[in-house]
GROMACS .gro file of C-alpha atoms in nm:
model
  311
    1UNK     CA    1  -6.316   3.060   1.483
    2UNK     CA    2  -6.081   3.319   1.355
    3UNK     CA    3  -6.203   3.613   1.180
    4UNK     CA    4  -6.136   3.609   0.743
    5UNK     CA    5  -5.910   3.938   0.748
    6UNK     CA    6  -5.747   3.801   1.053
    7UNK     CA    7  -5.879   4.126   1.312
    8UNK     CA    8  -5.911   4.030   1.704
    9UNK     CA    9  -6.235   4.162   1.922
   10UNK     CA   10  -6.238   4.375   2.196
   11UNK     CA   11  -6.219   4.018   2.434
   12UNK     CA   12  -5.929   3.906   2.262
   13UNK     CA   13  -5.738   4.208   2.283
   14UNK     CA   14  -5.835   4.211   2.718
   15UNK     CA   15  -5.730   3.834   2.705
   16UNK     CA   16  -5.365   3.924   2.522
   17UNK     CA   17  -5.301   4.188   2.762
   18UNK     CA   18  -5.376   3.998   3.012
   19UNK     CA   19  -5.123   3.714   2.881
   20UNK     CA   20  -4.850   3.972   2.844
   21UNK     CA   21  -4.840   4.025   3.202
   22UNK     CA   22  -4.841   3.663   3.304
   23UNK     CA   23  -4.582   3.598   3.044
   24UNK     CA   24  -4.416   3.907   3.108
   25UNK     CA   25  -4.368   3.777   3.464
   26UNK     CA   26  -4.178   3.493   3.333
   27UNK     CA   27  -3.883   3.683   3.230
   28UNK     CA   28  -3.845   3.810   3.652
   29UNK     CA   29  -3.895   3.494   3.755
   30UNK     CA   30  -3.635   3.312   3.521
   31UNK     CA   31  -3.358   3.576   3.638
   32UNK     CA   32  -3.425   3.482   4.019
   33UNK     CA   33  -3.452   3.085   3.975
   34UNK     CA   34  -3.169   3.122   3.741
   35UNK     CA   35  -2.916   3.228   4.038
   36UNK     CA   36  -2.936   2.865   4.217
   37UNK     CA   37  -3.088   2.624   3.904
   38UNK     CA   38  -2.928   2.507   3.576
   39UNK     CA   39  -3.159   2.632   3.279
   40UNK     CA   40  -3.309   2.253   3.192
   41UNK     CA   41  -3.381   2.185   3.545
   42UNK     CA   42  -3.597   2.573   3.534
   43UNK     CA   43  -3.771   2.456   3.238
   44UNK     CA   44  -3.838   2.105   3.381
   45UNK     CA   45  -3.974   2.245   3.700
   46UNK     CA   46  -4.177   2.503   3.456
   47UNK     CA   47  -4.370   2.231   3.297
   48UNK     CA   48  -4.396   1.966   3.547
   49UNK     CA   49  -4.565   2.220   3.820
   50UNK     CA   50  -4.762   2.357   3.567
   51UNK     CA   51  -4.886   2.052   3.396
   52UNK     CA   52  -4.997   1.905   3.802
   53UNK     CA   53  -5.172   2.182   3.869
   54UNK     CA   54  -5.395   2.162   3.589
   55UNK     CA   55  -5.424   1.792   3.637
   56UNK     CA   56  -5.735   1.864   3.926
   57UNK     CA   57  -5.905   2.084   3.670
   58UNK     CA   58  -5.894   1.806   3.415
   59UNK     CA   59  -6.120   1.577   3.652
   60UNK     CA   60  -6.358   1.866   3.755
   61UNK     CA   61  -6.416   1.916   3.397
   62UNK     CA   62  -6.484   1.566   3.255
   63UNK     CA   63  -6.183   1.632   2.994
   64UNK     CA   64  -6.094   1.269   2.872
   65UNK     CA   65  -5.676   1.277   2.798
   66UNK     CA   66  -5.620   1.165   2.448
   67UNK     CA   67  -5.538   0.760   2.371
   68UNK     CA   68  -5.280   0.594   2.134
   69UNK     CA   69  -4.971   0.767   1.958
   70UNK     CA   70  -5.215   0.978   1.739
   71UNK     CA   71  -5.420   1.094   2.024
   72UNK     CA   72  -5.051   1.224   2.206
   73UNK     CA   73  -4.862   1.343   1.840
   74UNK     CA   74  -5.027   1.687   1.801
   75UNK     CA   75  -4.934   1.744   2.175
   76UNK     CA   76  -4.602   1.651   2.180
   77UNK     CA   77  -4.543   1.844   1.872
   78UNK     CA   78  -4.649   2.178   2.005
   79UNK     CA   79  -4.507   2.099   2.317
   80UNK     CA   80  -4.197   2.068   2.186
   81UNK     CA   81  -4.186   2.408   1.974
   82UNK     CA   82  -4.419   2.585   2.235
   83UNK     CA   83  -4.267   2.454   2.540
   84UNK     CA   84  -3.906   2.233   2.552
   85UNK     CA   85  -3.737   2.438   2.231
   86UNK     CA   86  -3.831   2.813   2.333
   87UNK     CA   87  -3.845   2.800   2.690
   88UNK     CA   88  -3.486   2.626   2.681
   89UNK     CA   89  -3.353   2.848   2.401
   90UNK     CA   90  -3.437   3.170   2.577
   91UNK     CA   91  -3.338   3.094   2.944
   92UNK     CA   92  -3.020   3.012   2.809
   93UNK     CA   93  -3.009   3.341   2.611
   94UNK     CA   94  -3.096   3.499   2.920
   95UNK     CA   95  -2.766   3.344   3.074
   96UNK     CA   96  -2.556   3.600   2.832
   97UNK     CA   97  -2.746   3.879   2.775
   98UNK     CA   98  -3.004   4.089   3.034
   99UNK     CA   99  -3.387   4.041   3.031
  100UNK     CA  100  -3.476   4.331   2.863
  101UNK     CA  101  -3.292   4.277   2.525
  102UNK     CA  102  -3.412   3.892   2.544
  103UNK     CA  103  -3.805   4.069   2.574
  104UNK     CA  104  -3.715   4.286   2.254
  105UNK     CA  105  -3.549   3.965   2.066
  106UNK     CA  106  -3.851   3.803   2.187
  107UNK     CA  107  -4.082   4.038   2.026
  108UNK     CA  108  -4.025   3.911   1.650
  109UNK     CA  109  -4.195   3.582   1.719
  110UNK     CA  110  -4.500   3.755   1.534
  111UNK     CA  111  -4.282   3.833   1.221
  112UNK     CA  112  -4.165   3.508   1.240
  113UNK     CA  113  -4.522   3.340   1.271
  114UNK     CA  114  -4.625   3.577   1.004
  115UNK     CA  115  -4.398   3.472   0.727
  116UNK     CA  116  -4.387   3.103   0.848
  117UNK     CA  117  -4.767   3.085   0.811
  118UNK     CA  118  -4.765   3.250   0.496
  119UNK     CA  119  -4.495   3.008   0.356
  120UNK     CA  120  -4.737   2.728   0.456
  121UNK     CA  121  -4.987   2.864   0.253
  122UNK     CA  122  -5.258   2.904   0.633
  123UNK     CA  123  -5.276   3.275   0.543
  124UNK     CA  124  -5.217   3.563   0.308
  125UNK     CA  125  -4.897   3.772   0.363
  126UNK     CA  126  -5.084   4.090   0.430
  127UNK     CA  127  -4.850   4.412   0.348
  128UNK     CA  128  -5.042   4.543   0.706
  129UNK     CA  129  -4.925   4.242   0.973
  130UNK     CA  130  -4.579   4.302   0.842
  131UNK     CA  131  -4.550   4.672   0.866
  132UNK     CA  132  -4.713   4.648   1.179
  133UNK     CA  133  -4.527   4.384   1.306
  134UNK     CA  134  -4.145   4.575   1.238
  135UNK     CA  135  -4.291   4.906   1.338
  136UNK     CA  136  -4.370   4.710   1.698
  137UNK     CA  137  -4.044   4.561   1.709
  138UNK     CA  138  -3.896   4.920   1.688
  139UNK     CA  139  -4.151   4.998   1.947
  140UNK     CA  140  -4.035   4.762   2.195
  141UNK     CA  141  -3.584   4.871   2.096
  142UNK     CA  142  -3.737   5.283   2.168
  143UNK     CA  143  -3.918   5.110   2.512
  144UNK     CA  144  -3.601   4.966   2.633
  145UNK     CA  145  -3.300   5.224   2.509
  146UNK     CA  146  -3.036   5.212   2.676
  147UNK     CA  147  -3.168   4.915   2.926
  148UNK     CA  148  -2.997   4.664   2.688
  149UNK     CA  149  -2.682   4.624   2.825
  150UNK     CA  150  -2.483   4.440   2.634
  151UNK     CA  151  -2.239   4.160   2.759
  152UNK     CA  152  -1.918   3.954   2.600
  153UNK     CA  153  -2.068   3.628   2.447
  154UNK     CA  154  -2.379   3.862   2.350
  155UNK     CA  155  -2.378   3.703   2.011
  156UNK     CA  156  -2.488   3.393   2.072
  157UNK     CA  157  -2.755   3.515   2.408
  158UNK     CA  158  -2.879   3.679   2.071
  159UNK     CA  159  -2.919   3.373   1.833
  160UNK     CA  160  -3.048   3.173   2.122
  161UNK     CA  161  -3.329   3.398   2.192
  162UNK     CA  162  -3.387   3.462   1.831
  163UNK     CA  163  -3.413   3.095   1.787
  164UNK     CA  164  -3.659   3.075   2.046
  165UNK     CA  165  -3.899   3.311   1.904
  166UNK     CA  166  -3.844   3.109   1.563
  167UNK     CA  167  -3.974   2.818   1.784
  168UNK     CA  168  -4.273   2.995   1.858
  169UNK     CA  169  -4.353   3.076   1.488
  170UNK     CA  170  -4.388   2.735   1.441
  171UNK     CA  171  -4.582   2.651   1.692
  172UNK     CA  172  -4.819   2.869   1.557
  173UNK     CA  173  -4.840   2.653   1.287
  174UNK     CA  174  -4.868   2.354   1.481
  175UNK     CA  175  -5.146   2.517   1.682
  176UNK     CA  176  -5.348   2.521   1.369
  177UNK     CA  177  -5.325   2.169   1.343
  178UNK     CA  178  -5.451   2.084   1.653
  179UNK     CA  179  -5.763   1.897   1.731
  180UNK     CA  180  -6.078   2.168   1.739
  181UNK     CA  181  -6.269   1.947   1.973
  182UNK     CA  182  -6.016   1.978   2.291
  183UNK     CA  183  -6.096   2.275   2.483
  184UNK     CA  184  -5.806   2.515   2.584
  185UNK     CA  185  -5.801   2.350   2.925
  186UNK     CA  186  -5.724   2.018   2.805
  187UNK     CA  187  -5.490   2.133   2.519
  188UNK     CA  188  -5.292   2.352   2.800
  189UNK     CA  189  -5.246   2.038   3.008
  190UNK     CA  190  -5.222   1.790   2.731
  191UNK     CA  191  -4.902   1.992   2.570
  192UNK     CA  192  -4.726   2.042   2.919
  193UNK     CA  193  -4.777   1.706   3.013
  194UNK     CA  194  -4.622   1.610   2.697
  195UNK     CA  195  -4.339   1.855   2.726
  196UNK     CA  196  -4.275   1.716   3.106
  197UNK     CA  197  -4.206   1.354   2.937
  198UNK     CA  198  -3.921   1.552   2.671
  199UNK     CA  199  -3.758   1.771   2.922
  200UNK     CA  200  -3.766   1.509   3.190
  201UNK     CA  201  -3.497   1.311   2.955
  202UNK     CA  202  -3.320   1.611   2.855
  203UNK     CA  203  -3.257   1.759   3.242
  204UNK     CA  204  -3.206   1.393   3.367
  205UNK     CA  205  -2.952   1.365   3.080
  206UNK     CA  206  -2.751   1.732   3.068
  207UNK     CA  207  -2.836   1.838   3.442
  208UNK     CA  208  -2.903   1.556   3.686
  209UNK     CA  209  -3.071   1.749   3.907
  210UNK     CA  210  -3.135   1.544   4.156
  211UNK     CA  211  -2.737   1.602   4.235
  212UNK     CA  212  -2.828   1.995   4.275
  213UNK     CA  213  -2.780   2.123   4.612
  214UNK     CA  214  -3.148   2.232   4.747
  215UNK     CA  215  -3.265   2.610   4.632
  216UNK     CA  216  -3.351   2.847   4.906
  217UNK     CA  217  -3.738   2.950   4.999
  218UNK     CA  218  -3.730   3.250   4.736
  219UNK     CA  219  -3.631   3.040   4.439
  220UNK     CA  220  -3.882   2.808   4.540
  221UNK     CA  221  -4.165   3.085   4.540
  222UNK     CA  222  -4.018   3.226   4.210
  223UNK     CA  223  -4.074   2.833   4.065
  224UNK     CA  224  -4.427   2.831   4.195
  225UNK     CA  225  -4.526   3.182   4.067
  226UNK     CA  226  -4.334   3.034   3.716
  227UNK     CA  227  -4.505   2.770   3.708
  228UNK     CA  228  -4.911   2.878   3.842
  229UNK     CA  229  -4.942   3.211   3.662
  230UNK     CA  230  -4.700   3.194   3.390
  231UNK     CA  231  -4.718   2.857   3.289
  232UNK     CA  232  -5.035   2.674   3.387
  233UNK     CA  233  -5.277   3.002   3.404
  234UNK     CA  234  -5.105   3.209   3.073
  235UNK     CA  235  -5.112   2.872   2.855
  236UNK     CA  236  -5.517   2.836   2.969
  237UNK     CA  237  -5.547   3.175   2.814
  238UNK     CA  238  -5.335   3.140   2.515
  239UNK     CA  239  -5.518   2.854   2.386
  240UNK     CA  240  -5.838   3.022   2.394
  241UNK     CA  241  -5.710   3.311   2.185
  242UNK     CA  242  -5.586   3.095   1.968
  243UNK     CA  243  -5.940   2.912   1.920
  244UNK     CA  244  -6.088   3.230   1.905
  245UNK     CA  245  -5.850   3.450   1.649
  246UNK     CA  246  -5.591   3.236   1.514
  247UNK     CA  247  -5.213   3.156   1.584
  248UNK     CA  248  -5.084   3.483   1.443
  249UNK     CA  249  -5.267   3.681   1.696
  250UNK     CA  250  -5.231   3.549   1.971
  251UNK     CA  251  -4.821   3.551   1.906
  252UNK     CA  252  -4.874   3.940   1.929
  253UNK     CA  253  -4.882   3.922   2.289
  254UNK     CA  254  -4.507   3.930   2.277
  255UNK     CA  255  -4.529   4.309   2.157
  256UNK     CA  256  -4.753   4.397   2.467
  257UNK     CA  257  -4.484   4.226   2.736
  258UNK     CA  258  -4.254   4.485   2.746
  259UNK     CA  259  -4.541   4.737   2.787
  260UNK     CA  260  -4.733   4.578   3.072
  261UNK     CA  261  -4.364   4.496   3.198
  262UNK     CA  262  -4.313   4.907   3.222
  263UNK     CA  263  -4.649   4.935   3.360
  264UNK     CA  264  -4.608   4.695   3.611
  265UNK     CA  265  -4.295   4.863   3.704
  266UNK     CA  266  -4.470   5.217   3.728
  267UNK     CA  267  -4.780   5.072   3.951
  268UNK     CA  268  -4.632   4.848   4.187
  269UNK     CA  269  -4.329   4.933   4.215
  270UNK     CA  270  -4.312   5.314   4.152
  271UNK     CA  271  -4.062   5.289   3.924
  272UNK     CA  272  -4.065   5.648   3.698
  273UNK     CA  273  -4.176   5.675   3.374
  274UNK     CA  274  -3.900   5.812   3.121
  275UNK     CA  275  -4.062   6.009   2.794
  276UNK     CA  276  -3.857   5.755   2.525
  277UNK     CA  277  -4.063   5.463   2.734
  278UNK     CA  278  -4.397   5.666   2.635
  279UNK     CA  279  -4.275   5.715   2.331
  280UNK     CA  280  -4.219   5.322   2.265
  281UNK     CA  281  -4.528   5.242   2.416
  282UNK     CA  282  -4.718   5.453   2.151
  283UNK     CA  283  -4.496   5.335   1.882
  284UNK     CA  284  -4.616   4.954   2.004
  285UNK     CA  285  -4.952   5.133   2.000
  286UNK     CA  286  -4.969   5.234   1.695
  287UNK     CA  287  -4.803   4.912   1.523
  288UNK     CA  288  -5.110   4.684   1.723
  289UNK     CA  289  -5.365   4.909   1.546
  290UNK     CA  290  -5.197   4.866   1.220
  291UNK     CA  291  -5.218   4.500   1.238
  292UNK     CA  292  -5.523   4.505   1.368
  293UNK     CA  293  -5.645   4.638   1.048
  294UNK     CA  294  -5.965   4.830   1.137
  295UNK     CA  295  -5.863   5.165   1.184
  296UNK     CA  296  -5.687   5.198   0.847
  297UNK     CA  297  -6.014   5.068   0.685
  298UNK     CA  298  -6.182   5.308   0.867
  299UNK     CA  299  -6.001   5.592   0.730
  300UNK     CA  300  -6.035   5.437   0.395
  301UNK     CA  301  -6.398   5.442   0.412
  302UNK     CA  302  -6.391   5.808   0.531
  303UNK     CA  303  -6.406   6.015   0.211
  304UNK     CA  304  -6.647   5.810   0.042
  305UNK     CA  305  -6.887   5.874   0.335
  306UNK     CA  306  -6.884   6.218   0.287
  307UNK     CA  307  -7.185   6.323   0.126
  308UNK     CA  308  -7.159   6.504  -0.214
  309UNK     CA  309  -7.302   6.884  -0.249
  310UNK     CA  310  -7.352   6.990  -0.619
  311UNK     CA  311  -7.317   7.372  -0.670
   0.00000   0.00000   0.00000
């Protein structure tokens, strides 16, 4: 269960950076799959694949799918603010302005699960998460500079991706509401199966992709790797963290994407390292240790550690 002053353990904190570079794939993958496929059809494909895969796992666990409209609701629900609304909302964005500026617009979905959960009365609005929070946003705007390139119709790329992120926030909250018993596994599954169902109508409806003319290999390899590591694997691990240490945390993950992104860059690629992407990094750094909390009480307890020496 979460932690009272909301701090995340040394697992945790592995587990999110590990999510950041499965989700941090998913921005590469939407720009190549994006060249042949309609957005709806992307996110279709997205859930679908991901939900069959899991299906096997399922079995080989014993997990029993839920039964009657009750069982499904809390599933549906966060599959439509976790899944259908956000993954929709930001591939569109990502059809007017570049990837890197959708990652930084991306990165206030844990100011906007911060103030949605405190509005809903699930946790105190600490002065800490917030500061830490903006001061990571600004992080992630010093880690991309100039890389934003801006386009004409940026405006609404802007509000779409923003919207997105708003999604998320509230799926945070929904996440809180659902039931304790499922293991991450079968709440993975159970949400993209459920999100299959909405975007099934929605692509049949606004894309009819079965008129599409057939994608070439590589789109087809960027839909698998969309779909196995950034869907089906990164949803596995974002429902344990969010057992473990609460919906809040576990929406900082969107901080560390850009960061792993650059890394990523720098290790497989060789890409060079410029000083004002250091300089976000350890701006992003700094704002995770802020949240986090434990530092700053460290240094609080400092001075009155210090033993006393009469003269």
């Amino acid at each position: 269960m979460p932690s009272a002053d909301n701090r995340i353990d040394r697992r945790d904190w592995a587990l999110l950076g590990l999510l950041s570079v499965l989700w941090g794939g998913s921005f590469f993958f939407n720009g190549v799959i994006l060249r042949e496929l309609p957005p709806l059809t992307l996110v279709l494909l997205r859930v679908v694949l991901g939900a069959i895969l899991l299906l096997p796992l399922l079995r080989t666990r014993n997990i029993e799918f839920p039964s009657g409209v009750s069982g499904w609701a809390p599933f549906f629900a966060m599959g439509l603010f976790n899944n259908v609304l956000p993954f929709s909302l930001i591939v569109f964005g990502q059809t007017y302005i570049p990837s890197g500026l959708a990652s930084i617009l991306n990165a206030t979905t844990p100011l906007f699960a911060v103030i949605i959960m405190a509005a809903a009365g699930e946790e105190r609005l600490q002065a800490r998460r917030v500061a830490g929070v903006i001061v990571g946003v600004i992080g992630v705007a010093i880690l991309h500079g100039d890389a934003l390139g801006f386009e004409s119709r940026q405006g609404l790329g802007i509000l779409l991706c923003l919207a997105g992120a708003f999604s998320y926030g509230i799926a945070a909250l929904v996440g809180r509401r659902l039931p304790v018993h499922v293991p991450p596994l079968g709440t993975a599954a159970f949400q993209m199966m459920a999100s299959s169902v909405m975007m099934a109508v929605v692509a049949a409806v606004v894309d009819r992709p079965w008129l599409l003319p057939m994608p070439h290999a590589t789109t087809w390899l960027a839909v698998l790797g969309l779909a196995a590591l950034s869907t089906a694997l990164a949803y596995i691990v974002f429902f344990q963290i969010l057992q473990r240490s609460g919906p809040t945390n576990v929406m900082l993950v969107t901080l560390l994407i850009p960061v792993t992104a650059m890394l990523l860059g720098t290790l497989v690629l060789g890409e060079p390292v410029a000083l004002r992407e250091v300089i976000g990094a350890l701006v992003i750094s700094s704002a995770l240790l802020v949240i986090d909390g434990r530092v700053l009480a460290w240094f609080s307890r400092a001075p009155a550690s210090t033993p006393h020496t009469s003269r």
